[in-house]
PDB file of C-alpha atoms in Angstrom:
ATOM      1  CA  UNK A  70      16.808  13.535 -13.294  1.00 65.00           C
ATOM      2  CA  UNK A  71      17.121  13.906 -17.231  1.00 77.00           C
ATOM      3  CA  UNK A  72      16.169  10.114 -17.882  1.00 77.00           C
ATOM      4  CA  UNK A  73      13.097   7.584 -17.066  1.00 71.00           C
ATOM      5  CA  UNK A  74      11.639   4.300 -17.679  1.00 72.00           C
ATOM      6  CA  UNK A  75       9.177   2.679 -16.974  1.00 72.00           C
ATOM      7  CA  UNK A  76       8.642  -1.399 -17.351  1.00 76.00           C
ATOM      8  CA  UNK A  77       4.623  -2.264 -18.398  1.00 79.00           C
ATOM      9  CA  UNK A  78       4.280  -5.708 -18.167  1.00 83.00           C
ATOM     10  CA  UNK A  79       1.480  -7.234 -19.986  1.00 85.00           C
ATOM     11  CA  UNK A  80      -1.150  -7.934 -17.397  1.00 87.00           C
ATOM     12  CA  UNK A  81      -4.067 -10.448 -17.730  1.00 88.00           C
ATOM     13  CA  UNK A  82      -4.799 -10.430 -13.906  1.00 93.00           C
ATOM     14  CA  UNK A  83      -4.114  -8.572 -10.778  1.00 93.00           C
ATOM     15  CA  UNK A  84      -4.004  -9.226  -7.222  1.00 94.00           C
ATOM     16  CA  UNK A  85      -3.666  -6.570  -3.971  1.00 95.00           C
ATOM     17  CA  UNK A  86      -3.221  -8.255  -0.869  1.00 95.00           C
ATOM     18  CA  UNK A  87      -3.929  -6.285   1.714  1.00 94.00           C
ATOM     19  CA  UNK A  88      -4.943  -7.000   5.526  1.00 95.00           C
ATOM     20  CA  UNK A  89      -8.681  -5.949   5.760  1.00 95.00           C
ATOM     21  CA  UNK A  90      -7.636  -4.106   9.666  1.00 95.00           C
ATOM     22  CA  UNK A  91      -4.703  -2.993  11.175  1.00 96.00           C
ATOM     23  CA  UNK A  92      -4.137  -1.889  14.825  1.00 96.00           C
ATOM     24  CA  UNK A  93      -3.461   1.732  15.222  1.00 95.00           C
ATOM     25  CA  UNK A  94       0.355   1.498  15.766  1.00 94.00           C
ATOM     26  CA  UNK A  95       1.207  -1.363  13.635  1.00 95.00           C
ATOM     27  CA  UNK A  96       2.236  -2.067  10.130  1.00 95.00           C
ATOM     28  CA  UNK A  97       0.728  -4.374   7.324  1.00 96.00           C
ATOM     29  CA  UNK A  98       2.050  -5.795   4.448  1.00 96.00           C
ATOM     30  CA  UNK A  99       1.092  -5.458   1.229  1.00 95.00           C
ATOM     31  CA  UNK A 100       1.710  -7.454  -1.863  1.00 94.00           C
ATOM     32  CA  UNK A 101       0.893  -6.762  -5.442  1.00 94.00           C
ATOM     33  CA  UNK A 102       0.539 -10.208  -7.522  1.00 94.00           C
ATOM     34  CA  UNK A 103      -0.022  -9.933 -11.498  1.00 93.00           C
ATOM     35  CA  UNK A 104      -0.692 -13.117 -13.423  1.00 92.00           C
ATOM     36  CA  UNK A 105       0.650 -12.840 -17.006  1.00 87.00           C
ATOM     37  CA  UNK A 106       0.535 -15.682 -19.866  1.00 89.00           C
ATOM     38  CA  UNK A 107      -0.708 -18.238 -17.023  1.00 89.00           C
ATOM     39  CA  UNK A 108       2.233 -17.599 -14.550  1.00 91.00           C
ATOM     40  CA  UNK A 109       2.110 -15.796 -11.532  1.00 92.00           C
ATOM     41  CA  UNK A 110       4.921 -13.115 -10.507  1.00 90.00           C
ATOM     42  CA  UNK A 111       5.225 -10.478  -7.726  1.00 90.00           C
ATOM     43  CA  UNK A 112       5.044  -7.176  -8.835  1.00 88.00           C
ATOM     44  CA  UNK A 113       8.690  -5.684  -8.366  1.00 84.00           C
ATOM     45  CA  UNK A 114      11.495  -3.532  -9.839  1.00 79.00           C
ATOM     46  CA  UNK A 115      12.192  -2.817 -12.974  1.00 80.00           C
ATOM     47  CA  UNK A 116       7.675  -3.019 -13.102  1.00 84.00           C
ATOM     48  CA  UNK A 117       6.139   0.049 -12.931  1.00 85.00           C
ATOM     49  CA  UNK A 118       3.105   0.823 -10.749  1.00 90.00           C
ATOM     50  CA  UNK A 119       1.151   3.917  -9.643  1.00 93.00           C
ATOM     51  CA  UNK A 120      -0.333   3.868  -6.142  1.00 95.00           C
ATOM     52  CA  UNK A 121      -3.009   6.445  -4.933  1.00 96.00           C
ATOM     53  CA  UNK A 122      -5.286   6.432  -2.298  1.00 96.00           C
ATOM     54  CA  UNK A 123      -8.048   9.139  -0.654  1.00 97.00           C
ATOM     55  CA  UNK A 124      -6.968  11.867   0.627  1.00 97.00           C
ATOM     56  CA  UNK A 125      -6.368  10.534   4.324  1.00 97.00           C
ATOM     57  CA  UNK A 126      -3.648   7.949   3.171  1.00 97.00           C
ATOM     58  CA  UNK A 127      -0.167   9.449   2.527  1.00 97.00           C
ATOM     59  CA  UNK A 128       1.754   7.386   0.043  1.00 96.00           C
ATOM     60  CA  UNK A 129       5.682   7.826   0.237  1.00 93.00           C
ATOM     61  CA  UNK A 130       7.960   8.556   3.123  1.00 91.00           C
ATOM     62  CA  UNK A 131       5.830   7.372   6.353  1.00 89.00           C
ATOM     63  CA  UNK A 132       7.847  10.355   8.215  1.00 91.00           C
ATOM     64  CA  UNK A 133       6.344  12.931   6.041  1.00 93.00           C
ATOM     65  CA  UNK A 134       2.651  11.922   6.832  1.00 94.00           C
ATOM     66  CA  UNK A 135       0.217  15.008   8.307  1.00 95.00           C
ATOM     67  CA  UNK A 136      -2.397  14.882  11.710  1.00 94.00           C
ATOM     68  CA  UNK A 137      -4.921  14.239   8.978  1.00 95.00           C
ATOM     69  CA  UNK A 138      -3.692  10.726   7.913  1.00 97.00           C
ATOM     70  CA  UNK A 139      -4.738   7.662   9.079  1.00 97.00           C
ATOM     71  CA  UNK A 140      -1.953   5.647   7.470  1.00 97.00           C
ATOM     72  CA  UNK A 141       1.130   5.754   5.183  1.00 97.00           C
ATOM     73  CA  UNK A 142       2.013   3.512   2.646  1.00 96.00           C
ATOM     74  CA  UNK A 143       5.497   2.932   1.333  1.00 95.00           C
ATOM     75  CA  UNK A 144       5.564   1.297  -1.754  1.00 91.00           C
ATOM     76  CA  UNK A 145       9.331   0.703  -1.732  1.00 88.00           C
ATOM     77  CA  UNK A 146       9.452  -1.434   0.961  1.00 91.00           C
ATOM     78  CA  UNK A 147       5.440  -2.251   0.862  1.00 92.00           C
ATOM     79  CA  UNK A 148       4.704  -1.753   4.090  1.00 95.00           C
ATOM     80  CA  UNK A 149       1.003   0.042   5.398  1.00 97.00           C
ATOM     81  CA  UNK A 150       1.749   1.372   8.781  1.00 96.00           C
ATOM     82  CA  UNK A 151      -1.596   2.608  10.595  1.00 96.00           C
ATOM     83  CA  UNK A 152      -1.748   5.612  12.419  1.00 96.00           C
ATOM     84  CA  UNK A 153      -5.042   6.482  14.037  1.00 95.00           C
ATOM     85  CA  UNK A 154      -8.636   4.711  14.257  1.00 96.00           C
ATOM     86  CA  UNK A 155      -9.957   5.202  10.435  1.00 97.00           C
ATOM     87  CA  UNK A 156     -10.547   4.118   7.042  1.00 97.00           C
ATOM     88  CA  UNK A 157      -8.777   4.494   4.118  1.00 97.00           C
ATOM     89  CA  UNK A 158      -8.459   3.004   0.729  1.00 97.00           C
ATOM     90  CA  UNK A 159      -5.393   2.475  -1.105  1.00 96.00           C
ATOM     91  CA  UNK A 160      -5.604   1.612  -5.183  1.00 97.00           C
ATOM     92  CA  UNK A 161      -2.601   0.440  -7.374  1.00 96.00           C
ATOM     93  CA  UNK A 162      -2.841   0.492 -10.889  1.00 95.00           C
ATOM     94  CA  UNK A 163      -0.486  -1.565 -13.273  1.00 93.00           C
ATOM     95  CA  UNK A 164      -0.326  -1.030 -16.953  1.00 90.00           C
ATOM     96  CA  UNK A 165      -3.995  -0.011 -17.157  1.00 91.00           C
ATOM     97  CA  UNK A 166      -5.581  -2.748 -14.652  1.00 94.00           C
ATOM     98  CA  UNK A 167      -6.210  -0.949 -11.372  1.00 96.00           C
ATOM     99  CA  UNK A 168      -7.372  -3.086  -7.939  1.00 96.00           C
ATOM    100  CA  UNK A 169      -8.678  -1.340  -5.006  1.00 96.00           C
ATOM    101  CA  UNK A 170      -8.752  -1.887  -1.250  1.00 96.00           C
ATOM    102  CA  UNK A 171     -10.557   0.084   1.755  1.00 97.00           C
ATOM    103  CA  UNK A 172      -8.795  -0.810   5.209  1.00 97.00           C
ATOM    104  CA  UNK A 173      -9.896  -0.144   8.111  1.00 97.00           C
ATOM    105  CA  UNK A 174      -7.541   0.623  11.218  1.00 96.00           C
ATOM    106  CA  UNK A 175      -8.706  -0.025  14.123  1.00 95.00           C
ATOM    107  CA  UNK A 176      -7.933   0.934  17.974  1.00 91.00           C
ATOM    108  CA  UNK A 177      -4.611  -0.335  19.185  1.00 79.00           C
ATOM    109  CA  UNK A 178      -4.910  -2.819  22.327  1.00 69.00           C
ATOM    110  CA  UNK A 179      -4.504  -1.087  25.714  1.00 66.00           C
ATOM    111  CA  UNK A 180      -3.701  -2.768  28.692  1.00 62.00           C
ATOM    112  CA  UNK A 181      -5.322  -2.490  32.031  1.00 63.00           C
ATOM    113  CA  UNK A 182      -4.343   0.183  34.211  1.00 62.00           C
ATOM    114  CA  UNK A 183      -1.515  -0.632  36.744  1.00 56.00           C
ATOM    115  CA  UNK A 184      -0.447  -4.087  35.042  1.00 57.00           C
ATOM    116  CA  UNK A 185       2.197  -5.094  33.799  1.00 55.00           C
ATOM    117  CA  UNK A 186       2.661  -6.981  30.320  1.00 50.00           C
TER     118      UNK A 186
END
C-alpha cells in the first residue's frame, strides 16, 4: 500500500452510542455521531477515526479475537459482538476529540433444563 488518506472533519461535538450491556453471545451496534457547524452527520467513509479499547477488547476481524477477550469490535461494519461475562471499554477518537464507553457484557439467557423454546 504506497498511498493513504485520511479525511479530518472539523469536529465541534461528538457522540458514541453504545448499548451500556450486551448478552454474552450477541452483538450491539454502535454509532459514532459528530456535530459540525450546527448539523449533525454519522461518522462514515471517506472520515477517518481511530478506535482503541483495553486490552480485553479486540478491535478488527471478530474471527481473530483470543480466550482473553471479552468482545470484538468491527469498525467496518460497527458492530460489538460480546463474547464472555466482562467489561470492557471501547474509545474512538476523531480529529483530536476522543469519547469513551465501558460496556459491560453480561451472562447470556439459559433456558431451563429439559424445555423446549
Amino acid at each position: 500500500q504506497w498511498l493513504q488518506a485520511e479525511v479530518r472533519p472539523h469536529v465541534d461535538e461528538l457522540t458514541l452510542t453504545v448499548p451500556q450491556s450486551v448478552k454474552a453471545g450477541a452483538t450491539g451496534d454502535i454509532t459514532v455521531t459528530l456535530r459540525q457547524h450546527g448539523g449533525d452527520m454519522p461518522l462514515a467513509y471517506p472520515m477517518s477515526a481511530d478506535w482503541s479499547g483495553s486490552p480485553n477488547l479486540h478491535i478488527g476481524d471478530p474471527d481473530r479475537a483470543r480466550p482473553r477477550h471479552v468482545a470484538t469490535l468491527d469498525p467496518a461494519t460497527g458492530k460489538l459482538r460480546a463474547l464472555r461475562p466482562g467489561k470492557v471499554k471501547l474509545a474512538v477518537q476523531v480529529n483530536g476529540v476522543t469519547r469513551d464507553v465501558t460496556v459491560t457484557v453480561t451472562v447470556a439467557a439459559t433456558r431451563p433444563h429439559g424445555r423446549a423454546a
